[in-house]
Amino acid sequence: MISPQQVYLVTGFTDMRKSINGLSVIVADCLELDPLSQAWFVFCNKNRDKLKILFWDTNGFWLYYRRLEQGRFQWPKSHEAPKSMSLAPRQLQWLLSGLPVTNVSKHQTLSGLSVM
């Protein structure tokens, strides 16, 4: 998978029948963001078992689709967040692994260590 520079999680639920054109319209009109930027836009269905990731690369769109056979994605509810929320690439990995993106317990960054 190509590594994202910027990731936007589109809160709420999206009709998964939408393809590249429909998702691009949501990004441009509802979120007022540029679908031709280097950002990734992540959408989820109402049952929270399907995701689509849309992004532009050089001369065309990529559209990733993921369907869970068991379980649900830990998707933020739309009344808890704005229309979209910015994610770090590691938060996207958390989401795809079934973890909440608002995981507040992370390891502290260590400094001043040395190897003998």
PDB file of C-alpha atoms in Angstrom:
ATOM      1  CA  MET A   1       0.000   0.000   0.000  1.00  0.00           C
ATOM      2  CA  ILE A   2       1.255   3.503  -0.808  1.00  0.00           C
ATOM      3  CA  SER A   3       1.963   5.543   2.314  1.00  0.00           C
ATOM      4  CA  PRO A   4      -0.343   8.514   2.956  1.00  0.00           C
ATOM      5  CA  GLN A   5       0.893  12.018   3.728  1.00  0.00           C
ATOM      6  CA  GLN A   6      -2.438  13.326   5.067  1.00  0.00           C
ATOM      7  CA  VAL A   7      -5.509  11.278   6.027  1.00  0.00           C
ATOM      8  CA  TYR A   8      -9.068  12.551   6.502  1.00  0.00           C
ATOM      9  CA  LEU A   9     -11.648  10.309   8.111  1.00  0.00           C
ATOM     10  CA  VAL A  10     -15.106  11.272   6.841  1.00  0.00           C
ATOM     11  CA  THR A  11     -17.291  10.972   9.932  1.00  0.00           C
ATOM     12  CA  GLY A  12     -20.799   9.640   9.771  1.00  0.00           C
ATOM     13  CA  PHE A  13     -21.778   6.990   7.285  1.00  0.00           C
ATOM     14  CA  THR A  14     -21.430   6.837   3.504  1.00  0.00           C
ATOM     15  CA  ASP A  15     -23.408   4.887   0.940  1.00  0.00           C
ATOM     16  CA  MET A  16     -20.888   2.291  -0.260  1.00  0.00           C
ATOM     17  CA  ARG A  17     -22.571   2.189  -3.682  1.00  0.00           C
ATOM     18  CA  LYS A  18     -20.756   5.450  -4.397  1.00  0.00           C
ATOM     19  CA  SER A  19     -17.664   5.090  -6.501  1.00  0.00           C
ATOM     20  CA  ILE A  20     -14.855   7.499  -7.340  1.00  0.00           C
ATOM     21  CA  ASN A  21     -17.047  10.264  -8.778  1.00  0.00           C
ATOM     22  CA  GLY A  22     -19.596  10.183  -5.940  1.00  0.00           C
ATOM     23  CA  LEU A  23     -16.942  10.110  -3.235  1.00  0.00           C
ATOM     24  CA  SER A  24     -15.036  12.946  -4.934  1.00  0.00           C
ATOM     25  CA  VAL A  25     -18.199  15.069  -4.844  1.00  0.00           C
ATOM     26  CA  ILE A  26     -18.518  14.445  -1.082  1.00  0.00           C
ATOM     27  CA  VAL A  27     -14.904  15.531  -0.581  1.00  0.00           C
ATOM     28  CA  ALA A  28     -15.265  18.666  -2.712  1.00  0.00           C
ATOM     29  CA  ASP A  29     -18.785  19.813  -1.803  1.00  0.00           C
ATOM     30  CA  CYS A  30     -19.419  18.590   1.750  1.00  0.00           C
ATOM     31  CA  LEU A  31     -15.910  18.716   3.186  1.00  0.00           C
ATOM     32  CA  GLU A  32     -14.733  21.611   0.984  1.00  0.00           C
ATOM     33  CA  LEU A  33     -11.407  19.841   0.424  1.00  0.00           C
ATOM     34  CA  ASP A  34      -9.557  19.115  -2.797  1.00  0.00           C
ATOM     35  CA  PRO A  35      -9.962  15.477  -3.892  1.00  0.00           C
ATOM     36  CA  LEU A  36      -6.943  15.966  -6.206  1.00  0.00           C
ATOM     37  CA  SER A  37      -4.621  16.686  -3.287  1.00  0.00           C
ATOM     38  CA  GLN A  38      -2.222  14.073  -1.929  1.00  0.00           C
ATOM     39  CA  ALA A  39      -4.619  13.382   0.972  1.00  0.00           C
ATOM     40  CA  TRP A  40      -6.410  10.111   1.608  1.00  0.00           C
ATOM     41  CA  PHE A  41     -10.156  10.219   2.340  1.00  0.00           C
ATOM     42  CA  VAL A  42     -11.607   7.331   4.364  1.00  0.00           C
ATOM     43  CA  PHE A  43     -15.339   6.481   4.235  1.00  0.00           C
ATOM     44  CA  CYS A  44     -17.360   3.890   6.182  1.00  0.00           C
ATOM     45  CA  ASN A  45     -20.811   2.325   5.772  1.00  0.00           C
ATOM     46  CA  LYS A  46     -23.594   2.331   8.367  1.00  0.00           C
ATOM     47  CA  ASN A  47     -22.889  -1.225   9.546  1.00  0.00           C
ATOM     48  CA  ARG A  48     -19.221  -0.258  10.042  1.00  0.00           C
ATOM     49  CA  ASP A  49     -17.996  -3.380   8.272  1.00  0.00           C
ATOM     50  CA  LYS A  50     -16.899  -1.751   4.987  1.00  0.00           C
ATOM     51  CA  LEU A  51     -14.373   0.998   4.265  1.00  0.00           C
ATOM     52  CA  LYS A  52     -13.371   2.851   1.130  1.00  0.00           C
ATOM     53  CA  ILE A  53     -10.213   4.931   0.833  1.00  0.00           C
ATOM     54  CA  LEU A  54     -10.015   7.432  -2.016  1.00  0.00           C
ATOM     55  CA  PHE A  55      -6.906   9.291  -3.089  1.00  0.00           C
ATOM     56  CA  TRP A  56      -5.348  10.893  -6.145  1.00  0.00           C
ATOM     57  CA  ASP A  57      -1.962   9.729  -7.394  1.00  0.00           C
ATOM     58  CA  THR A  58      -0.208  11.482 -10.295  1.00  0.00           C
ATOM     59  CA  ASN A  59      -2.750  10.906 -13.070  1.00  0.00           C
ATOM     60  CA  GLY A  60      -5.648   8.978 -11.562  1.00  0.00           C
ATOM     61  CA  PHE A  61      -7.590   7.975  -8.500  1.00  0.00           C
ATOM     62  CA  TRP A  62      -6.998   4.957  -6.282  1.00  0.00           C
ATOM     63  CA  LEU A  63      -9.992   3.428  -4.547  1.00  0.00           C
ATOM     64  CA  TYR A  64      -9.280   0.866  -1.842  1.00  0.00           C
ATOM     65  CA  TYR A  65     -12.156  -1.211  -0.510  1.00  0.00           C
ATOM     66  CA  ARG A  66     -12.070  -3.305   2.646  1.00  0.00           C
ATOM     67  CA  ARG A  67     -14.820  -5.576   3.948  1.00  0.00           C
ATOM     68  CA  LEU A  68     -14.631  -7.231   7.353  1.00  0.00           C
ATOM     69  CA  GLU A  69     -15.993 -10.752   7.598  1.00  0.00           C
ATOM     70  CA  GLN A  70     -16.369 -10.419  11.374  1.00  0.00           C
ATOM     71  CA  GLY A  71     -16.359  -7.442  13.705  1.00  0.00           C
ATOM     72  CA  ARG A  72     -16.803  -3.727  13.135  1.00  0.00           C
ATOM     73  CA  PHE A  73     -14.543  -0.757  12.562  1.00  0.00           C
ATOM     74  CA  GLN A  74     -14.240   1.591  15.552  1.00  0.00           C
ATOM     75  CA  TRP A  75     -15.799   4.524  13.703  1.00  0.00           C
ATOM     76  CA  PRO A  76     -16.474   7.848  15.477  1.00  0.00           C
ATOM     77  CA  LYS A  77     -20.107   8.892  15.547  1.00  0.00           C
ATOM     78  CA  SER A  78     -20.945  11.973  13.489  1.00  0.00           C
ATOM     79  CA  HIS A  79     -22.381  13.900  16.476  1.00  0.00           C
ATOM     80  CA  GLU A  80     -19.066  13.464  18.323  1.00  0.00           C
ATOM     81  CA  ALA A  81     -16.864  14.940  15.597  1.00  0.00           C
ATOM     82  CA  PRO A  82     -16.974  17.359  12.657  1.00  0.00           C
ATOM     83  CA  LYS A  83     -17.662  16.248   9.073  1.00  0.00           C
ATOM     84  CA  SER A  84     -14.102  15.066   8.800  1.00  0.00           C
ATOM     85  CA  MET A  85     -11.226  14.592  11.154  1.00  0.00           C
ATOM     86  CA  SER A  86      -7.566  14.583  10.341  1.00  0.00           C
ATOM     87  CA  LEU A  87      -5.673  11.417  11.194  1.00  0.00           C
ATOM     88  CA  ALA A  88      -2.017  10.564  11.435  1.00  0.00           C
ATOM     89  CA  PRO A  89      -0.980   7.625   9.226  1.00  0.00           C
ATOM     90  CA  ARG A  90      -0.506   5.470  12.352  1.00  0.00           C
ATOM     91  CA  GLN A  91      -4.099   6.214  13.395  1.00  0.00           C
ATOM     92  CA  LEU A  92      -5.243   4.874  10.025  1.00  0.00           C
ATOM     93  CA  GLN A  93      -3.323   1.683  10.804  1.00  0.00           C
ATOM     94  CA  TRP A  94      -5.065   1.524  14.196  1.00  0.00           C
ATOM     95  CA  LEU A  95      -8.442   1.881  12.478  1.00  0.00           C
ATOM     96  CA  LEU A  96      -7.658  -0.818   9.925  1.00  0.00           C
ATOM     97  CA  SER A  97      -6.528  -3.077  12.791  1.00  0.00           C
ATOM     98  CA  GLY A  98      -9.827  -2.659  14.630  1.00  0.00           C
ATOM     99  CA  LEU A  99      -8.653  -0.129  17.210  1.00  0.00           C
ATOM    100  CA  PRO A 100     -10.266   3.254  17.917  1.00  0.00           C
ATOM    101  CA  VAL A 101      -8.531   6.204  16.249  1.00  0.00           C
ATOM    102  CA  THR A 102      -8.838   8.191  19.453  1.00  0.00           C
ATOM    103  CA  ASN A 103      -6.571   5.801  21.338  1.00  0.00           C
ATOM    104  CA  VAL A 104      -5.220   8.002  24.131  1.00  0.00           C
ATOM    105  CA  SER A 105      -2.849   5.484  25.659  1.00  0.00           C
ATOM    106  CA  LYS A 106       0.259   5.421  23.542  1.00  0.00           C
ATOM    107  CA  HIS A 107       3.825   4.764  24.499  1.00  0.00           C
ATOM    108  CA  GLN A 108       5.839   7.747  25.641  1.00  0.00           C
ATOM    109  CA  THR A 109       8.672   8.741  23.332  1.00  0.00           C
ATOM    110  CA  LEU A 110      11.955   7.837  24.982  1.00  0.00           C
ATOM    111  CA  SER A 111      14.995  10.057  24.692  1.00  0.00           C
ATOM    112  CA  GLY A 112      18.514  10.040  26.033  1.00  0.00           C
ATOM    113  CA  LEU A 113      18.979   6.293  25.638  1.00  0.00           C
ATOM    114  CA  SER A 114      22.214   4.667  24.622  1.00  0.00           C
ATOM    115  CA  VAL A 115      23.253   1.222  23.503  1.00  0.00           C
ATOM    116  CA  MET A 116      26.358  -0.285  25.063  1.00  0.00           C
TER     117      MET A 116
END
